Amino acid sequence: MKQFFAAMSRRARWAFAVGVIAIVCIAGAASWWVTHPPYGLLFRDLREADAAEITAALTQMQTPYRLADDGKAILVPSEQVYDTRMKLVSQGVPKGGSVGFELFKDSDYGVTEFAQKVNFQRALQGELERTIESLDEVSSARVHLTIHRTDLFERDKDASKASVTLSLRPQKHLDARAVAGVQRLVASAVDGLSAESVVVLDDRGVTLSGYAADGTAGEGLGGRMDQQARLESDLRGKIGALLHRVLLTDDFTVSVDVRMNYDHVKQTSERLLGQGKDGNGLLVHERVNSSTRTEDDPDSDRVKSSPASSDRDVEYAHGREQEEVERAVGRIERISVGVVIPSTLSAAEIARLSDVVSAGLGLDVSRGDHVDIAAIAPSKPVARATATTPAASSHASVVDAAEAPVAVPVSHGLSTPMLWMLGALLAVVVALVALMLYVARTREVPRLSAPEREEALSRLRQWIDPSEVRS
């Protein structure tokens, strides 16, 4: 081995060292890649109880896992995601934090009737919670039941009642029909419970059940305002999609105002139908009386006759048409749209854009609907200094955190440590190559020994002064 290295030049030695280091680094990266496979998402948006239950099951199954998104998401190796998920579902994990009818799996015959009723109510609430949580928009649900118990000596019968609290996922909401469906679901599962007696709230305490059983908006002010807000939001979304395709930017502002009428109006009208040739009606009967009077002339023998008179009595039959019109509650009376865009379009383009927006929304000019698009040059942004109290700032942070979408890091290829390792390896290789080139260019001149220096010095003297050397 020593002879092998001694026979190599300096450049060959540097190239050999760089090759060995590169091979070692590549082997280390490959071994790390094998021992640390990419991870995929198993579950997300988990509660602490569900996450603890899942991690305990994974530990028992000896499946490696990682926690992400502050413990709300669980990652497992990508090739084991679906297999592990099916195994957990077959074991009933996670249970969702609710206790269902498995509460009666191990029956105890020594339990009193009151305890059995309480357990039945708990199991029914848990099953309803699991069913409601299966909705895509619902993150978690709590159900509280007040079930009427029949009594032999009870005369006044109180109806059953229920309350449901829903925690919705970020950027999700339940429409009126979905809320009515939750009400009907709970009412159908409890004896003596009507859908109107089920109160549905969201996680902010806002009542969602201000709707009739058929899913239409209720009579309360909250239901009307919610219906109007949803309609305005849908119209803003349509206008935003149109403007984004035209302007290729989101630098615009859209305001929509919908005026709705909730008056109950029932109008009855009756009119005659024109029939017959002249349109006066159908002839039922006609009677004509005519008479002629005669008078005697005292001066002559002639008899004078007075003009004849006639009387006509006609009766027509008229057809009648009756119409009853009942206007729908919550109809749209007027839609007003205001749009502010940057001053990049001409007047003709703005007019054309206004026509497109009107057609896209189906506006009715005769009803009073109108669109106003203003092209205003953007002003310079001014930093506003707002002073907020600690309570206000904490409330804003909570709301933003609740409404912000949850980002879960899912590995689809090279992970962050692997990228860092490859970057470091590349930097080492580049540094070694640069060093090798620098050494190759700046070779060291071989140093002479003492006899060689004396011999070179004597040759230099002979070349300078040959006469001095002869003497």
Tab-separated table of C-alpha atoms in Angstrom:
chain	number	residue	atom	x	y	z
A	1	MET	CA	0.000	0.000	0.000
A	2	LYS	CA	2.897	2.373	0.816
A	3	GLN	CA	4.539	1.623	-2.538
A	4	PHE	CA	1.165	2.271	-4.228
A	5	PHE	CA	0.863	5.715	-2.658
A	6	ALA	CA	4.574	6.461	-3.200
A	7	ALA	CA	4.242	5.699	-6.905
A	8	MET	CA	1.283	8.114	-7.252
A	9	SER	CA	1.749	11.761	-8.078
A	10	ARG	CA	0.421	14.515	-5.834
A	11	ARG	CA	-2.543	15.186	-8.135
A	12	ALA	CA	-3.445	11.491	-8.214
A	13	ARG	CA	-3.334	11.368	-4.420
A	14	TRP	CA	-5.742	14.318	-4.133
A	15	ALA	CA	-8.094	12.772	-6.691
A	16	PHE	CA	-8.036	9.462	-4.809
A	17	ALA	CA	-8.798	11.218	-1.499
A	18	VAL	CA	-11.701	13.152	-3.042
A	19	GLY	CA	-13.144	9.939	-4.515
A	20	VAL	CA	-12.928	8.121	-1.179
A	21	ILE	CA	-14.640	10.969	0.651
A	22	ALA	CA	-17.401	11.184	-1.973
A	23	ILE	CA	-18.022	7.433	-1.794
A	24	VAL	CA	-18.240	7.571	2.005
A	25	CYS	CA	-20.673	10.502	1.911
A	26	ILE	CA	-22.903	8.892	-0.712
A	27	ALA	CA	-22.946	5.635	1.253
A	28	GLY	CA	-23.894	7.528	4.413
A	29	ALA	CA	-26.700	9.391	2.628
A	30	ALA	CA	-28.029	6.155	1.131
A	31	SER	CA	-28.015	4.431	4.513
A	32	TRP	CA	-29.824	7.396	6.062
A	33	TRP	CA	-32.403	7.304	3.258
A	34	VAL	CA	-33.019	3.603	3.878
A	35	THR	CA	-33.355	3.980	7.636
A	36	HIS	CA	-35.490	7.163	7.416
A	37	PRO	CA	-38.271	6.615	4.825
A	38	PRO	CA	-40.621	9.461	3.790
A	39	TYR	CA	-43.675	9.932	6.005
A	40	GLY	CA	-47.304	10.397	4.926
A	41	LEU	CA	-50.363	11.806	6.680
A	42	LEU	CA	-52.391	9.292	8.683
A	43	PHE	CA	-54.896	11.542	10.488
A	44	ARG	CA	-55.261	15.291	10.884
A	45	ASP	CA	-57.321	17.782	12.915
A	46	LEU	CA	-57.303	15.448	15.901
A	47	ARG	CA	-58.247	16.251	19.442
A	48	GLU	CA	-55.796	15.509	22.199
A	49	ALA	CA	-57.759	12.503	23.437
A	50	ASP	CA	-57.971	10.993	19.946
A	51	ALA	CA	-54.272	11.651	19.262
A	52	ALA	CA	-53.295	9.959	22.522
A	53	GLU	CA	-55.488	6.957	21.690
A	54	ILE	CA	-54.016	6.619	18.193
A	55	THR	CA	-50.398	6.944	19.345
A	56	ALA	CA	-50.983	4.296	22.015
A	57	ALA	CA	-52.357	1.927	19.373
A	58	LEU	CA	-49.405	2.641	17.040
A	59	THR	CA	-46.942	1.968	19.845
A	60	GLN	CA	-48.668	-1.336	20.532
A	61	MET	CA	-48.517	-2.193	16.825
A	62	GLN	CA	-44.784	-1.215	16.759
A	63	THR	CA	-45.409	1.226	13.907
A	64	PRO	CA	-43.109	4.284	13.756
A	65	TYR	CA	-44.926	7.618	13.768
A	66	ARG	CA	-44.347	11.346	14.051
A	67	LEU	CA	-46.485	14.180	15.421
A	68	ALA	CA	-47.061	17.398	13.482
A	69	ASP	CA	-49.235	20.510	13.655
A	70	ASP	CA	-48.876	20.783	17.445
A	71	GLY	CA	-49.965	17.185	17.961
A	72	LYS	CA	-53.115	17.485	15.832
A	73	ALA	CA	-51.665	15.429	12.949
A	74	ILE	CA	-49.964	12.028	12.951
A	75	LEU	CA	-47.519	10.882	10.255
A	76	VAL	CA	-46.424	7.314	9.498
A	77	PRO	CA	-44.167	5.885	6.740
A	78	SER	CA	-45.742	6.476	3.358
A	79	GLU	CA	-45.935	2.824	2.376
A	80	GLN	CA	-47.802	2.008	5.631
A	81	VAL	CA	-50.413	4.796	5.598
A	82	TYR	CA	-53.406	2.911	4.199
A	83	ASP	CA	-52.570	-0.387	5.883
A	84	THR	CA	-52.203	1.291	9.282
A	85	ARG	CA	-55.382	3.311	8.798
A	86	MET	CA	-57.406	0.174	8.008
A	87	LYS	CA	-56.002	-1.612	11.050
A	88	LEU	CA	-56.933	1.287	13.339
A	89	VAL	CA	-60.436	1.537	11.898
A	90	SER	CA	-60.988	-2.193	12.339
A	91	GLN	CA	-60.041	-1.787	16.009
A	92	GLY	CA	-62.437	1.137	16.433
A	93	VAL	CA	-59.639	3.672	16.914
A	94	PRO	CA	-60.216	6.507	17.385
A	95	LYS	CA	-63.555	6.275	19.156
A	96	GLY	CA	-64.102	10.014	18.869
A	97	GLY	CA	-64.232	10.665	22.588
A	98	SER	CA	-67.873	9.549	22.757
A	99	VAL	CA	-69.282	6.447	24.366
A	100	GLY	CA	-71.944	4.704	22.313
A	101	PHE	CA	-74.010	1.569	22.789
A	102	GLU	CA	-70.849	-0.399	23.546
A	103	LEU	CA	-71.539	0.867	27.064
A	104	PHE	CA	-73.965	-2.070	27.393
A	105	LYS	CA	-71.410	-4.591	26.154
A	106	ASP	CA	-70.675	-5.756	29.679
A	107	SER	CA	-74.095	-5.597	31.334
A	108	ASP	CA	-74.315	-5.504	35.090
A	109	TYR	CA	-77.499	-6.994	36.462
A	110	GLY	CA	-77.127	-5.127	39.731
A	111	VAL	CA	-77.608	-1.697	38.110
A	112	THR	CA	-80.750	0.160	39.128
A	113	GLU	CA	-83.384	1.304	36.660
A	114	PHE	CA	-82.339	4.933	37.059
A	115	ALA	CA	-78.716	4.056	36.237
A	116	GLN	CA	-79.867	2.115	33.184
A	117	LYS	CA	-81.819	5.142	31.942
A	118	VAL	CA	-78.799	7.386	32.448
A	119	ASN	CA	-76.559	4.930	30.579
A	120	PHE	CA	-79.065	4.721	27.734
A	121	GLN	CA	-79.123	8.496	27.465
A	122	ARG	CA	-75.304	8.633	27.457
A	123	ALA	CA	-75.115	5.953	24.768
A	124	LEU	CA	-77.733	7.708	22.621
A	125	GLN	CA	-75.906	11.040	22.912
A	126	GLY	CA	-72.625	9.375	21.962
A	127	GLU	CA	-74.089	7.684	18.893
A	128	LEU	CA	-75.636	10.957	17.725
A	129	GLU	CA	-72.308	12.737	18.228
A	130	ARG	CA	-70.506	10.142	16.106
A	131	THR	CA	-73.079	10.434	13.333
A	132	ILE	CA	-72.920	14.238	13.283
A	133	GLU	CA	-69.110	14.217	13.326
A	134	SER	CA	-69.143	12.138	10.133
A	135	LEU	CA	-70.129	15.306	8.232
A	136	ASP	CA	-67.246	16.878	6.314
A	137	GLU	CA	-67.905	20.352	7.737
A	138	VAL	CA	-68.044	19.239	11.395
A	139	SER	CA	-64.887	18.761	13.426
A	140	SER	CA	-66.549	17.743	16.709
A	141	ALA	CA	-70.044	17.728	18.173
A	142	ARG	CA	-71.703	17.609	21.586
A	143	VAL	CA	-75.303	16.507	22.072
A	144	HIS	CA	-77.386	17.064	25.213
A	145	LEU	CA	-80.792	15.416	25.514
A	146	THR	CA	-83.671	16.095	27.864
A	147	ILE	CA	-85.827	13.021	27.356
A	148	HIS	CA	-89.369	12.981	28.698
A	149	ARG	CA	-90.026	10.082	31.032
A	150	THR	CA	-93.572	8.771	31.219
A	151	ASP	CA	-95.033	8.503	34.688
A	152	LEU	CA	-98.223	6.822	35.779
A	153	PHE	CA	-99.350	9.715	37.991
A	154	GLU	CA	-98.094	12.512	35.757
A	155	ARG	CA	-100.777	14.533	34.015
A	156	ASP	CA	-98.863	17.352	32.362
A	157	LYS	CA	-96.607	15.923	29.679
A	158	ASP	CA	-93.534	18.009	28.833
A	159	ALA	CA	-92.032	17.517	25.391
A	160	SER	CA	-88.462	16.299	24.978
A	161	LYS	CA	-85.759	18.827	24.118
A	162	ALA	CA	-82.214	18.687	22.800
A	163	SER	CA	-79.236	20.952	22.156
A	164	VAL	CA	-76.350	20.382	19.755
A	165	THR	CA	-73.023	22.246	19.759
A	166	LEU	CA	-70.921	21.967	16.594
A	167	SER	CA	-67.264	22.797	16.062
A	168	LEU	CA	-66.800	23.473	12.365
A	169	ARG	CA	-63.626	22.985	10.394
A	170	PRO	CA	-61.687	26.038	9.179
A	171	GLN	CA	-63.190	27.718	6.111
A	172	LYS	CA	-66.309	25.530	6.395
A	173	HIS	CA	-69.931	26.348	7.181
A	174	LEU	CA	-73.293	24.581	7.317
A	175	ASP	CA	-76.122	25.837	5.146
A	176	ALA	CA	-79.768	25.952	6.200
A	177	ARG	CA	-80.614	22.519	4.828
A	178	ALA	CA	-77.694	20.864	6.608
A	179	VAL	CA	-78.725	22.414	9.942
A	180	ALA	CA	-82.314	21.291	9.360
A	181	GLY	CA	-80.958	17.814	8.620
A	182	VAL	CA	-79.133	17.746	11.966
A	183	GLN	CA	-82.353	18.793	13.701
A	184	ARG	CA	-84.335	16.051	12.011
A	185	LEU	CA	-81.626	13.476	12.774
A	186	VAL	CA	-81.719	14.201	16.498
A	187	ALA	CA	-85.524	14.452	16.553
A	188	SER	CA	-85.931	11.090	14.819
A	189	ALA	CA	-83.686	9.349	17.344
A	190	VAL	CA	-85.515	10.577	20.475
A	191	ASP	CA	-89.078	9.682	21.343
A	192	GLY	CA	-91.391	12.671	21.666
A	193	LEU	CA	-88.869	15.161	20.258
A	194	SER	CA	-89.764	17.545	17.439
A	195	ALA	CA	-87.268	19.142	15.072
A	196	GLU	CA	-88.255	22.637	16.254
A	197	SER	CA	-87.223	21.693	19.814
A	198	VAL	CA	-83.616	20.994	18.776
A	199	VAL	CA	-81.293	24.001	19.208
A	200	VAL	CA	-78.072	23.959	17.158
A	201	LEU	CA	-75.126	26.215	18.065
A	202	ASP	CA	-71.651	26.617	16.659
A	203	ASP	CA	-68.425	26.841	18.644
A	204	ARG	CA	-68.795	30.653	18.890
A	205	GLY	CA	-72.245	30.482	20.439
A	206	VAL	CA	-74.104	31.596	17.307
A	207	THR	CA	-77.497	29.968	16.826
A	208	LEU	CA	-77.635	28.003	13.596
A	209	SER	CA	-81.123	26.587	14.046
A	210	GLY	CA	-83.028	29.760	13.140
A	211	TYR	CA	-84.591	27.898	10.238
A	212	ALA	CA	-87.809	26.041	9.598
A	213	ALA	CA	-87.942	22.270	9.450
A	214	ASP	CA	-87.789	22.320	5.643
A	215	GLY	CA	-84.497	24.219	5.613
A	216	THR	CA	-85.890	27.628	4.704
A	217	ALA	CA	-84.970	30.707	6.690
A	218	GLY	CA	-86.996	31.244	9.807
A	219	GLU	CA	-88.978	34.279	10.827
A	220	GLY	CA	-86.428	35.600	13.274
A	221	LEU	CA	-84.160	38.523	12.536
A	222	GLY	CA	-81.086	36.313	12.863
A	223	GLY	CA	-82.317	33.932	10.165
A	224	ARG	CA	-83.132	36.794	7.809
A	225	MET	CA	-79.754	38.456	8.275
A	226	ASP	CA	-77.979	35.152	7.789
A	227	GLN	CA	-79.854	34.439	4.577
A	228	GLN	CA	-79.039	37.898	3.249
A	229	ALA	CA	-75.356	37.561	4.225
A	230	ARG	CA	-75.071	34.192	2.487
A	231	LEU	CA	-76.660	35.544	-0.685
A	232	GLU	CA	-74.336	38.553	-0.723
A	233	SER	CA	-71.341	36.288	-0.137
A	234	ASP	CA	-72.302	34.061	-3.081
A	235	LEU	CA	-72.694	37.055	-5.364
A	236	ARG	CA	-69.323	38.465	-4.278
A	237	GLY	CA	-67.721	35.127	-5.062
A	238	LYS	CA	-69.161	35.096	-8.574
A	239	ILE	CA	-68.035	38.669	-9.236
A	240	GLY	CA	-64.580	37.931	-7.852
A	241	ALA	CA	-64.188	34.935	-10.162
A	242	LEU	CA	-65.137	37.048	-13.191
A	243	LEU	CA	-62.814	39.923	-12.282
A	244	HIS	CA	-59.922	37.581	-11.566
A	245	ARG	CA	-60.180	36.090	-15.044
A	246	VAL	CA	-60.288	39.542	-16.635
A	247	LEU	CA	-57.745	41.474	-14.539
A	248	LEU	CA	-55.461	38.502	-13.763
A	249	THR	CA	-55.029	39.910	-10.260
A	250	ASP	CA	-56.908	40.216	-6.989
A	251	ASP	CA	-56.317	43.958	-6.696
A	252	PHE	CA	-60.006	44.912	-6.647
A	253	THR	CA	-62.809	45.485	-4.156
A	254	VAL	CA	-66.377	44.205	-4.490
A	255	SER	CA	-69.371	45.319	-2.446
A	256	VAL	CA	-72.821	43.755	-2.828
A	257	ASP	CA	-76.022	44.937	-1.162
A	258	VAL	CA	-79.172	42.820	-1.443
A	259	ARG	CA	-82.482	44.264	-0.298
A	260	MET	CA	-85.001	41.554	0.538
A	261	ASN	CA	-88.706	41.704	1.325
A	262	TYR	CA	-90.161	39.406	3.981
A	263	ASP	CA	-93.760	40.673	3.797
A	264	HIS	CA	-96.572	38.125	3.462
A	265	VAL	CA	-98.641	39.426	0.524
A	266	LYS	CA	-101.740	37.665	-0.844
A	267	GLN	CA	-103.452	39.420	-3.752
A	268	THR	CA	-106.819	38.389	-5.222
A	269	SER	CA	-108.006	39.800	-8.575
A	270	GLU	CA	-111.241	39.145	-10.536
A	271	ARG	CA	-112.061	40.251	-14.096
A	272	LEU	CA	-114.757	39.651	-16.724
A	273	LEU	CA	-114.037	37.563	-19.782
A	274	GLY	CA	-115.084	38.916	-23.148
A	275	GLN	CA	-117.406	36.442	-24.914
A	276	GLY	CA	-119.684	36.520	-27.937
A	277	LYS	CA	-119.281	38.319	-31.238
A	278	ASP	CA	-119.264	41.832	-29.807
A	279	GLY	CA	-117.444	40.847	-26.627
A	280	ASN	CA	-120.342	41.888	-24.361
A	281	GLY	CA	-121.065	38.354	-23.212
A	282	LEU	CA	-123.263	35.437	-24.118
A	283	LEU	CA	-126.926	36.318	-24.846
A	284	VAL	CA	-129.234	34.624	-22.355
A	285	HIS	CA	-132.607	36.065	-23.439
A	286	GLU	CA	-133.952	39.106	-25.287
A	287	ARG	CA	-137.470	40.639	-25.058
A	288	VAL	CA	-138.800	43.487	-27.254
A	289	ASN	CA	-142.120	45.365	-26.542
A	290	SER	CA	-143.550	47.728	-29.208
A	291	SER	CA	-146.818	49.760	-29.135
A	292	THR	CA	-148.721	52.304	-31.415
A	293	ARG	CA	-151.299	54.920	-30.188
A	294	THR	CA	-154.294	56.410	-32.325
A	295	GLU	CA	-156.039	59.818	-31.789
A	296	ASP	CA	-159.392	61.233	-33.155
A	297	ASP	CA	-159.387	64.604	-35.001
A	298	PRO	CA	-162.503	66.664	-34.194
A	299	ASP	CA	-162.281	68.784	-37.392
A	300	SER	CA	-161.998	65.923	-39.799
A	301	ASP	CA	-163.059	62.418	-40.199
A	302	ARG	CA	-159.438	61.190	-40.297
A	303	VAL	CA	-157.820	59.237	-37.525
A	304	LYS	CA	-154.351	60.409	-36.513
A	305	SER	CA	-151.715	57.898	-35.396
A	306	SER	CA	-148.911	58.766	-32.910
A	307	PRO	CA	-145.359	57.439	-33.312
A	308	ALA	CA	-144.779	53.811	-32.245
A	309	SER	CA	-142.692	53.054	-29.075
A	310	SER	CA	-140.575	49.945	-28.387
A	311	ASP	CA	-138.891	48.517	-25.271
A	312	ARG	CA	-135.996	45.999	-25.516
A	313	ASP	CA	-134.815	43.955	-22.563
A	314	VAL	CA	-131.553	42.027	-23.118
A	315	GLU	CA	-129.662	39.849	-20.592
A	316	TYR	CA	-126.070	38.670	-21.088
A	317	ALA	CA	-124.053	36.047	-19.218
A	318	HIS	CA	-120.450	37.070	-18.449
A	319	GLY	CA	-117.551	34.768	-17.686
A	320	ARG	CA	-115.381	35.643	-14.689
A	321	GLU	CA	-111.736	34.855	-13.979
A	322	GLN	CA	-110.362	34.933	-10.410
A	323	GLU	CA	-106.668	34.864	-9.636
A	324	GLU	CA	-104.949	34.622	-6.272
A	325	VAL	CA	-101.253	35.528	-6.076
A	326	GLU	CA	-99.233	34.937	-2.908
A	327	ARG	CA	-95.764	36.407	-3.026
A	328	ALA	CA	-92.911	34.375	-1.604
A	329	VAL	CA	-91.348	35.447	1.669
A	330	GLY	CA	-87.763	36.613	1.375
A	331	ARG	CA	-87.896	37.677	-2.260
A	332	ILE	CA	-85.235	39.963	-3.687
A	333	GLU	CA	-86.324	43.525	-4.236
A	334	ARG	CA	-83.070	45.059	-5.442
A	335	ILE	CA	-79.404	44.167	-5.921
A	336	SER	CA	-76.737	46.864	-5.884
A	337	VAL	CA	-73.141	46.056	-6.839
A	338	GLY	CA	-70.152	48.350	-6.447
A	339	VAL	CA	-66.731	47.426	-7.816
A	340	VAL	CA	-63.477	49.354	-7.471
A	341	ILE	CA	-60.651	48.327	-9.807
A	342	PRO	CA	-57.240	49.853	-10.656
A	343	SER	CA	-57.184	52.460	-13.415
A	344	THR	CA	-55.837	50.124	-16.099
A	345	LEU	CA	-58.968	49.718	-18.240
A	346	SER	CA	-60.498	52.155	-20.677
A	347	ALA	CA	-64.051	53.470	-20.498
A	348	ALA	CA	-65.237	51.071	-23.199
A	349	GLU	CA	-63.685	48.102	-21.409
A	350	ILE	CA	-65.276	49.157	-18.113
A	351	ALA	CA	-68.704	49.409	-19.792
A	352	ARG	CA	-68.231	45.972	-21.320
A	353	LEU	CA	-67.138	44.574	-17.946
A	354	SER	CA	-70.249	46.075	-16.336
A	355	ASP	CA	-72.453	44.294	-18.874
A	356	VAL	CA	-70.652	41.019	-18.229
A	357	VAL	CA	-71.113	41.338	-14.456
A	358	SER	CA	-74.805	42.164	-14.897
A	359	ALA	CA	-75.322	39.158	-17.139
A	360	GLY	CA	-73.347	36.865	-14.861
A	361	LEU	CA	-75.451	37.786	-11.824
A	362	GLY	CA	-78.750	37.830	-13.723
A	363	LEU	CA	-79.619	41.382	-12.700
A	364	ASP	CA	-82.999	42.836	-13.607
A	365	VAL	CA	-82.873	46.504	-14.606
A	366	SER	CA	-86.654	46.901	-14.308
A	367	ARG	CA	-86.436	45.800	-10.694
A	368	GLY	CA	-83.864	48.482	-9.933
A	369	ASP	CA	-80.696	46.366	-9.999
A	370	HIS	CA	-77.569	48.201	-11.069
A	371	VAL	CA	-73.789	47.779	-11.240
A	372	ASP	CA	-71.298	50.591	-10.717
A	373	ILE	CA	-67.653	49.951	-11.636
A	374	ALA	CA	-65.132	52.663	-10.789
A	375	ALA	CA	-61.508	52.646	-11.994
A	376	ILE	CA	-59.486	54.505	-9.378
A	377	ALA	CA	-55.701	54.827	-9.291
A	378	PRO	CA	-54.306	53.064	-6.237
A	379	SER	CA	-52.965	55.406	-3.590
A	380	LYS	CA	-49.734	54.921	-1.722
A	381	PRO	CA	-50.119	52.548	1.204
A	382	VAL	CA	-49.975	54.249	4.574
A	383	ALA	CA	-48.976	52.290	7.638
A	384	ARG	CA	-51.647	52.611	10.254
A	385	ALA	CA	-50.638	52.436	13.885
A	386	THR	CA	-53.491	50.846	15.800
A	387	ALA	CA	-53.373	50.559	19.525
A	388	THR	CA	-55.277	47.593	20.840
A	389	THR	CA	-55.915	46.509	24.341
A	390	PRO	CA	-54.517	43.185	25.513
A	391	ALA	CA	-57.994	41.704	25.557
A	392	ALA	CA	-58.736	42.811	22.018
A	393	SER	CA	-55.417	41.576	20.672
A	394	SER	CA	-55.825	38.183	22.311
A	395	HIS	CA	-59.321	37.868	20.875
A	396	ALA	CA	-58.072	38.699	17.388
A	397	SER	CA	-55.322	36.115	17.612
A	398	VAL	CA	-57.796	33.453	18.660
A	399	VAL	CA	-60.114	34.265	15.777
A	400	ASP	CA	-57.272	34.268	13.244
A	401	ALA	CA	-55.990	30.985	14.531
A	402	ALA	CA	-59.432	29.476	14.269
A	403	GLU	CA	-60.101	30.737	10.768
A	404	ALA	CA	-56.636	30.122	9.305
A	405	PRO	CA	-56.276	26.906	7.334
A	406	VAL	CA	-54.260	24.189	8.988
A	407	ALA	CA	-51.031	23.324	7.193
A	408	VAL	CA	-49.718	19.835	7.859
A	409	PRO	CA	-46.208	19.008	6.648
A	410	VAL	CA	-46.501	15.904	4.500
A	411	SER	CA	-43.353	14.378	3.081
A	412	HIS	CA	-43.653	13.427	-0.577
A	413	GLY	CA	-39.941	12.990	-1.315
A	414	LEU	CA	-36.752	14.308	0.230
A	415	SER	CA	-37.162	15.465	3.799
A	416	THR	CA	-35.498	18.531	5.270
A	417	PRO	CA	-32.616	16.665	7.029
A	418	MET	CA	-31.921	14.780	3.802
A	419	LEU	CA	-31.755	18.007	1.835
A	420	TRP	CA	-29.347	19.493	4.357
A	421	MET	CA	-27.127	16.415	4.144
A	422	LEU	CA	-27.028	16.473	0.361
A	423	GLY	CA	-26.229	20.178	0.400
A	424	ALA	CA	-23.369	19.643	2.844
A	425	LEU	CA	-22.050	16.769	0.735
A	426	LEU	CA	-22.082	18.901	-2.390
A	427	ALA	CA	-20.284	21.735	-0.596
A	428	VAL	CA	-17.558	19.337	0.627
A	429	VAL	CA	-17.018	17.932	-2.871
A	430	VAL	CA	-16.771	21.416	-4.399
A	431	ALA	CA	-14.319	22.535	-1.714
A	432	LEU	CA	-12.092	19.477	-2.260
A	433	VAL	CA	-12.058	19.950	-6.024
A	434	ALA	CA	-11.152	23.632	-5.627
A	435	LEU	CA	-8.388	22.752	-3.203
A	436	MET	CA	-7.010	20.128	-5.566
A	437	LEU	CA	-6.913	22.591	-8.452
A	438	TYR	CA	-5.212	25.191	-6.290
A	439	VAL	CA	-2.520	22.725	-5.199
A	440	ALA	CA	-1.975	21.541	-8.766
A	441	ARG	CA	-1.349	25.097	-9.918
A	442	THR	CA	0.946	26.053	-7.066
A	443	ARG	CA	3.369	23.158	-6.979
A	444	GLU	CA	6.134	23.379	-4.485
A	445	VAL	CA	9.665	23.536	-5.983
A	446	PRO	CA	11.690	20.574	-4.678
A	447	ARG	CA	14.279	21.735	-2.143
A	448	LEU	CA	18.008	20.802	-2.745
A	449	SER	CA	20.221	19.051	-0.262
A	450	ALA	CA	23.495	20.582	1.062
A	451	PRO	CA	25.891	18.790	-1.395
A	452	GLU	CA	23.580	19.692	-4.276
A	453	ARG	CA	23.535	23.336	-3.199
A	454	GLU	CA	27.381	23.398	-3.023
A	455	GLU	CA	27.656	21.873	-6.491
A	456	ALA	CA	25.173	24.350	-7.968
A	457	LEU	CA	27.007	27.234	-6.311
A	458	SER	CA	30.378	26.160	-7.771
A	459	ARG	CA	28.855	25.898	-11.250
A	460	LEU	CA	27.427	29.356	-10.892
A	461	ARG	CA	30.828	30.739	-9.894
A	462	GLN	CA	32.502	29.081	-12.898
A	463	TRP	CA	29.974	30.632	-15.175
A	464	ILE	CA	30.466	34.088	-13.676
A	465	ASP	CA	34.270	34.269	-13.431
A	466	PRO	CA	36.195	31.417	-15.099
A	467	SER	CA	39.625	33.106	-14.435
A	468	GLU	CA	39.050	33.121	-10.733
A	469	VAL	CA	38.273	29.492	-10.795
A	470	ARG	CA	41.509	28.595	-12.705
A	471	SER	CA	43.693	30.458	-10.230
